[in-house]
Amino acid sequence: METLNNKKRNPNTIPAIICLAAVVVLLLLLDNVLPANEFTLMLIPVLKKSAIYALLCVSMNLLNGFTGLFSLGQAGFMLIGAYTYAIISIPDADRDTVYMYSEGSDVTFSIPEMLGNVIGKNAGNFFGAIICIILAGLVAAIFAALIGIPVLRLKSDYLAIATLGFAEIIRAVCQWDKLERITSGSFQLRKYVDFGDMKLQLGGMTIKFSSLFPYLIAGLSILFIVALINSTYGRAFKAIRDDEVAAEAMGINLFKHKMLSFVVSSFFVGVGGALLAMYQTTIQASPFKSAMTYEILLIVVIGGIGSISGSCIGAFLFTACNEWWLRFLDSGSINLFGNKMSVPFFRDGFRKVIFSVIIMVVVLFFSKGIMGDKEISFAGMGAKLKALSGKSKKDKKVKEEA
């Protein structure tokens, strides 16, 4: 008992709770209090997409960075998650409109609507969406388990090619006209529950959770992945990554742990796909190409392979630069001190050129990414600030004595 009482508290706990509370308050203010203006209309979508991409990148990092399995099938699992979520959350009254080209749907239920009939529409949408997201992840995990049996026998480039082929097959299957009464074929799925429907009635007030919801799901998912990495399974993943022969010699079942990593990663990629469906409000199979997987891989490399913090930071920086900060390069002009100046080479597509140059610079000068394999530590940040503070006080004292 005395040992437990004398046990030191984790120095990261209090700063982490403060930061978490600040993020929650900010997101609630953005949804419920702050007026919509040019700044918030750009900030809110970037924050939502950053949370989704952070989850996707951390999920990919679990597989590629911590287990050493080079998989390129993320777009396929995202597509499975997105379609599963959309199909089981479309209200019954809207199914005839969504499936108008296939003359109806074979799926005749909506989980949010079923819950809404019992606990109210807003609560039904909120908790129903959570159930649909979990089911989306489970369906992606089932597909991962099925294809993992043959493909996880492969290594390196062969594994990448096999998983990439799986993603392309899934995309083609979803657009197959024989399945249009389920997937709507090559047409869009829409009118399902999205972030705009995330509201709860609390104390006579309707509180919107549009911006907070993706952070809630992504945050809990990333916490689970972090806990897995820090467990004995995580240590086994790292051992497999570093040396498969040595790991097997230590008694680690290679196939079992590879399958576990593959299935867990795919589950959370499916969850990310469901969140992406909620963000976009419409889903179609054609955009889920290999380029989407390469984009996620690029963010992982920029943030640092083997770093959860790096994946989260990289996701925000990539999304903010791509969707917001560099938009002025496509406008044909620049605003200097309130005066608009025309710049001839600022035209559509120039943003992509500059963005590509920035990525090349990051890759060249930060070969291991922004974070490498390190993680953000509040204790470490506090120690550095304390050291800098102590150093400044010491320098001040020396100057006074001089």
XYZ file of C-alpha atoms in Angstrom:
402
model
C 0.000 0.000 0.000
C 2.821 2.360 0.902
C 4.482 1.600 -2.411
C 1.316 2.556 -4.267
C 0.974 5.813 -2.318
C 4.587 6.731 -2.950
C 4.302 5.933 -6.613
C 5.064 8.994 -8.723
C 2.246 10.399 -10.782
C 2.644 10.453 -14.519
C 3.890 13.996 -15.320
C 2.051 13.888 -18.640
C -1.416 13.471 -17.117
C -2.298 17.048 -16.073
C -0.975 18.824 -19.240
C -2.674 16.194 -21.400
C -6.026 16.709 -19.643
C -5.694 20.504 -19.996
C -4.925 20.233 -23.721
C -7.780 17.776 -24.243
C -10.243 20.043 -22.423
C -9.071 23.036 -24.479
C -9.621 21.138 -27.746
C -13.121 20.006 -26.666
C -14.112 23.558 -25.652
C -12.739 25.017 -28.908
C -14.638 22.513 -31.062
C -17.892 23.052 -29.141
C -17.489 26.825 -29.495
C -16.915 26.495 -33.232
C -20.141 24.510 -33.612
C -22.428 26.317 -31.172
C -21.192 29.826 -30.315
C -18.752 31.394 -32.776
C -20.403 33.028 -35.810
C -19.717 31.618 -39.263
C -17.217 33.735 -41.176
C -14.528 33.250 -43.815
C -12.016 32.016 -41.216
C -14.256 29.486 -39.438
C -15.701 28.214 -42.734
C -12.168 27.187 -43.721
C -10.996 26.105 -40.268
C -13.834 23.675 -39.451
C -13.512 21.446 -42.568
C -9.713 21.379 -42.167
C -10.011 20.312 -38.518
C -12.515 17.572 -39.386
C -10.485 16.171 -42.276
C -7.267 16.379 -40.217
C -8.815 14.190 -37.501
C -9.902 11.608 -40.076
C -6.520 11.578 -41.813
C -4.735 11.345 -38.454
C -6.632 8.125 -37.702
C -5.935 6.725 -41.182
C -2.223 7.554 -40.923
C -1.861 6.102 -37.415
C -3.631 2.927 -38.610
C -1.238 2.664 -41.551
C 1.713 3.383 -39.267
C 0.695 0.478 -37.021
C 1.080 -1.856 -39.980
C 3.911 -0.274 -41.985
C 5.874 1.522 -39.277
C 5.543 -0.706 -36.208
C 5.104 -4.158 -37.768
C 7.133 -3.656 -40.939
C 4.414 -4.907 -43.316
C 4.373 -2.880 -46.519
C 0.653 -2.819 -47.332
C -0.985 -0.592 -49.944
C -4.581 -1.737 -49.559
C -5.809 1.112 -47.344
C -8.043 2.667 -50.023
C -9.889 -0.653 -50.362
C -10.570 -0.952 -46.631
C -11.614 2.710 -46.501
C -14.072 2.011 -49.315
C -15.499 -0.993 -47.469
C -15.925 1.083 -44.302
C -17.476 4.022 -46.153
C -19.973 1.883 -48.089
C -20.920 -0.218 -45.067
C -21.598 2.915 -43.025
C -23.615 4.622 -45.752
C -25.717 1.564 -46.671
C -26.918 0.889 -43.115
C -27.553 4.519 -42.157
C -29.707 5.774 -45.049
C -33.225 6.546 -43.759
C -35.912 4.267 -45.193
C -37.851 7.190 -46.650
C -34.828 8.217 -48.760
C -33.827 4.775 -50.066
C -36.063 4.944 -53.143
C -34.464 8.272 -54.094
C -30.885 7.073 -53.498
C -31.475 3.772 -55.343
C -33.700 5.251 -58.033
C -31.621 3.784 -60.882
C -31.751 0.261 -59.434
C -35.465 0.514 -58.588
C -35.009 -0.032 -54.882
C -32.562 -1.466 -52.368
C -32.093 -4.923 -50.906
C -31.145 -3.324 -47.561
C -34.373 -2.215 -45.875
C -33.261 -0.938 -42.489
C -31.457 2.075 -41.022
C -29.790 1.647 -37.636
C -29.925 5.377 -36.686
C -33.591 5.507 -37.661
C -34.407 2.356 -35.659
C -32.714 3.840 -32.576
C -34.360 7.191 -33.242
C -37.809 5.616 -32.986
C -36.923 4.555 -29.436
C -34.737 7.333 -27.969
C -35.475 10.295 -30.239
C -34.155 11.396 -33.616
C -31.054 13.343 -32.469
C -29.914 10.691 -29.983
C -30.722 7.981 -32.527
C -28.545 9.656 -35.150
C -25.685 10.188 -32.674
C -25.549 6.716 -31.128
C -26.707 5.020 -34.323
C -23.793 6.595 -36.187
C -21.385 5.198 -33.585
C -22.845 1.693 -34.015
C -22.643 2.006 -37.826
C -19.015 3.146 -37.596
C -18.111 0.141 -35.439
C -19.878 -2.193 -37.881
C -18.023 -0.526 -40.772
C -14.729 -1.275 -39.037
C -15.785 -4.873 -38.326
C -16.691 -5.530 -41.975
C -13.303 -4.140 -43.054
C -11.592 -6.333 -40.425
C -13.441 -9.451 -41.695
C -12.245 -8.775 -45.255
C -8.722 -8.228 -43.884
C -8.805 -11.563 -42.073
C -9.960 -13.347 -45.239
C -7.351 -11.888 -47.574
C -4.682 -11.928 -44.854
C -4.544 -15.734 -44.916
C -2.904 -15.842 -48.391
C -1.237 -12.417 -48.688
C 0.542 -12.312 -45.319
C 2.711 -15.211 -46.495
C 4.227 -12.692 -48.903
C 6.907 -10.171 -48.044
C 7.972 -6.653 -49.010
C 7.009 -5.608 -52.569
C 4.947 -8.738 -53.184
C 2.722 -7.947 -50.192
C 2.332 -4.356 -51.400
C 1.312 -5.480 -54.899
C -1.162 -8.064 -53.534
C -2.894 -5.582 -51.203
C -2.915 -2.909 -53.913
C -4.607 -5.397 -56.247
C -7.185 -6.176 -53.547
C -8.055 -2.471 -53.254
C -8.586 -2.180 -56.997
C -10.765 -5.326 -57.054
C -12.947 -3.977 -54.218
C -13.383 -0.683 -56.081
C -14.474 -2.537 -59.218
C -16.835 -4.823 -57.298
C -18.574 -1.869 -55.612
C -19.311 -0.422 -59.062
C -20.546 -3.751 -60.453
C -24.092 -3.377 -61.779
C -25.095 -6.754 -60.300
C -24.689 -5.210 -56.817
C -26.378 -1.895 -57.573
C -29.331 -2.724 -55.275
C -26.789 -2.707 -52.411
C -23.950 -0.378 -53.463
C -25.916 1.702 -56.015
C -23.382 0.592 -58.641
C -21.476 3.474 -60.204
C -23.871 6.049 -58.723
C -23.474 7.912 -55.449
C -24.740 6.929 -52.041
C -26.132 9.964 -50.227
C -28.681 11.193 -47.677
C -27.155 9.042 -44.930
C -26.379 10.372 -41.438
C -23.405 12.760 -41.549
C -21.581 15.149 -39.193
C -24.317 17.748 -39.557
C -26.748 15.342 -37.866
C -24.574 14.969 -34.760
C -26.735 16.772 -32.174
C -27.914 15.978 -28.677
C -30.693 17.488 -26.591
C -29.152 18.468 -23.248
C -31.137 20.404 -20.644
C -33.585 21.812 -23.149
C -30.750 22.920 -25.450
C -29.656 21.353 -28.734
C -25.867 20.979 -28.641
C -24.119 20.406 -31.966
C -21.217 17.961 -32.096
C -20.408 18.314 -35.788
C -16.704 19.163 -35.276
C -16.201 17.283 -32.003
C -17.596 13.954 -33.256
C -14.704 13.039 -35.628
C -12.205 13.934 -32.879
C -14.108 11.775 -30.388
C -14.017 8.700 -32.658
C -10.493 9.309 -33.987
C -9.121 10.104 -30.520
C -10.514 6.946 -28.908
C -9.278 4.860 -31.846
C -5.766 6.309 -31.673
C -5.679 5.750 -27.896
C -6.512 2.082 -28.483
C -3.720 1.787 -31.072
C -1.246 3.463 -28.689
C -2.247 1.042 -25.917
C -1.767 -1.887 -28.305
C 1.678 -0.654 -29.364
C 2.737 -0.283 -25.722
C 1.506 -3.788 -24.848
C 3.328 -7.097 -25.239
C 1.727 -7.410 -28.682
C 3.252 -4.092 -29.670
C 6.694 -5.253 -28.581
C 6.191 -8.388 -30.675
C 5.230 -6.208 -33.683
C 8.451 -4.206 -33.313
C 10.517 -7.383 -32.969
C 9.014 -8.698 -36.237
C 9.769 -5.358 -37.909
C 13.389 -5.352 -36.774
C 14.252 -9.009 -37.482
C 11.738 -11.732 -38.324
C 14.253 -14.544 -37.834
C 15.255 -13.334 -34.371
C 11.601 -12.744 -33.437
C 10.665 -16.290 -34.440
C 13.652 -17.647 -32.519
C 12.316 -15.884 -29.397
C 9.042 -17.790 -29.756
C 6.910 -15.112 -31.456
C 4.286 -16.581 -33.784
C 4.948 -14.524 -36.925
C 1.711 -15.243 -38.786
C -0.498 -14.737 -35.720
C 1.000 -11.329 -34.903
C 1.079 -10.198 -38.527
C -2.583 -11.151 -38.858
C -3.449 -9.309 -35.642
C -1.690 -6.147 -36.815
C -3.267 -6.407 -40.279
C -6.803 -6.936 -38.953
C -6.585 -4.210 -36.273
C -5.110 -1.730 -38.760
C -7.830 -2.557 -41.304
C -10.548 -2.187 -38.661
C -9.481 1.378 -37.912
C -8.980 2.166 -41.609
C -12.608 1.045 -42.067
C -13.596 3.371 -39.206
C -11.683 6.167 -40.963
C -13.539 5.376 -44.193
C -16.869 5.687 -42.371
C -15.802 9.067 -40.948
C -14.724 10.163 -44.424
C -18.183 9.226 -45.730
C -19.751 11.403 -43.011
C -17.396 14.264 -43.911
C -18.055 14.132 -47.665
C -21.859 13.531 -47.307
C -21.771 11.489 -50.555
C -19.805 8.363 -51.440
C -18.809 6.906 -54.783
C -16.265 4.138 -55.432
C -14.318 5.802 -58.254
C -12.295 8.297 -56.097
C -10.951 5.481 -53.872
C -7.969 4.830 -56.124
C -4.393 3.909 -55.257
C -3.574 7.639 -55.173
C -5.576 7.874 -51.941
C -3.336 5.220 -50.342
C -0.204 6.993 -51.598
C -1.463 10.223 -50.038
C -1.804 8.551 -46.641
C 1.614 6.910 -47.032
C 3.104 10.306 -47.890
C 1.720 11.818 -44.669
C 3.120 8.892 -42.661
C 6.568 9.437 -44.203
C 6.424 13.197 -43.629
C 5.373 12.739 -39.995
C 7.816 9.922 -39.321
C 7.448 6.174 -39.811
C 7.088 4.692 -36.348
C 5.753 7.857 -34.690
C 2.104 8.282 -33.674
C 2.667 11.974 -32.914
C 4.311 12.428 -36.304
C 1.324 10.926 -38.113
C -1.087 13.282 -36.302
C 1.078 16.377 -36.916
C 1.681 15.367 -40.546
C -2.057 14.862 -41.116
C -2.877 18.370 -39.893
C -0.034 20.073 -41.802
C -0.797 18.186 -45.020
C -4.529 18.937 -44.852
C -4.070 22.585 -43.860
C -1.531 23.259 -46.635
C -3.464 21.356 -49.279
C -6.939 22.624 -48.423
C -6.337 26.098 -46.957
C -2.965 27.785 -46.499
C -1.783 27.495 -50.108
C -5.134 28.233 -51.749
C -4.088 31.800 -52.591
C -1.564 30.397 -55.100
C -4.494 29.347 -57.327
C -6.262 32.708 -57.161
C -4.108 34.675 -59.627
C -3.366 37.423 -57.086
C -1.941 38.107 -53.648
C -3.260 40.396 -50.918
C -0.560 42.704 -49.514
C -1.602 45.173 -46.795
C -5.155 45.265 -48.104
C -4.147 45.763 -51.733
C -4.704 43.017 -54.281
C -1.753 42.499 -56.602
C -2.015 40.387 -59.726
C 0.654 37.681 -60.060
C 0.774 36.114 -63.564
C 2.064 32.665 -62.511
C -0.474 32.315 -59.653
C -3.031 30.207 -61.478
C -5.031 26.990 -61.082
C -2.689 24.135 -60.184
C 0.243 26.289 -59.027
C -0.632 25.380 -55.424
C 0.126 21.739 -56.215
C 3.538 22.689 -57.642
C 4.570 24.607 -54.524
C 3.125 21.895 -52.284
C 5.191 19.275 -54.121
C 8.344 21.374 -53.659
C 7.644 21.710 -49.913
C 7.216 17.935 -49.625
C 10.503 17.358 -51.484
C 12.307 19.752 -49.128
C 10.866 17.987 -46.059
C 11.859 14.565 -47.392
C 15.380 15.759 -48.337
C 16.205 17.582 -45.094
C 14.145 15.421 -42.711
C 14.891 11.951 -44.045
C 13.169 10.327 -41.049
C 10.211 12.710 -41.135
C 9.288 15.531 -38.799
C 9.272 13.372 -35.669
C 11.353 10.395 -36.814
C 10.448 7.598 -34.399
C 10.017 9.955 -31.422
C 6.790 10.945 -29.669
C 5.598 14.188 -28.137
C 6.026 14.131 -24.364
C 4.493 16.780 -22.141
C 7.046 15.885 -19.485
C 9.883 16.418 -21.944
C 8.423 19.734 -23.128
C 8.031 20.869 -19.525
C 11.614 19.904 -18.719
C 12.931 21.835 -21.727
C 10.897 24.921 -20.828
C 12.126 24.664 -17.247
C 15.716 24.316 -18.447
C 15.355 27.319 -20.751
C 13.785 29.318 -17.921
C 16.598 28.350 -15.557
C 19.184 29.228 -18.175
C 17.670 32.671 -18.800
C 17.592 33.377 -15.045
C 21.225 32.296 -14.732
C 22.269 34.544 -17.651
C 20.370 37.440 -16.090
C 22.111 36.898 -12.770
C 25.538 36.805 -14.453
C 24.782 40.086 -16.232
C 23.665 41.715 -12.984
C 26.843 40.602 -11.194
C 28.949 41.884 -14.087
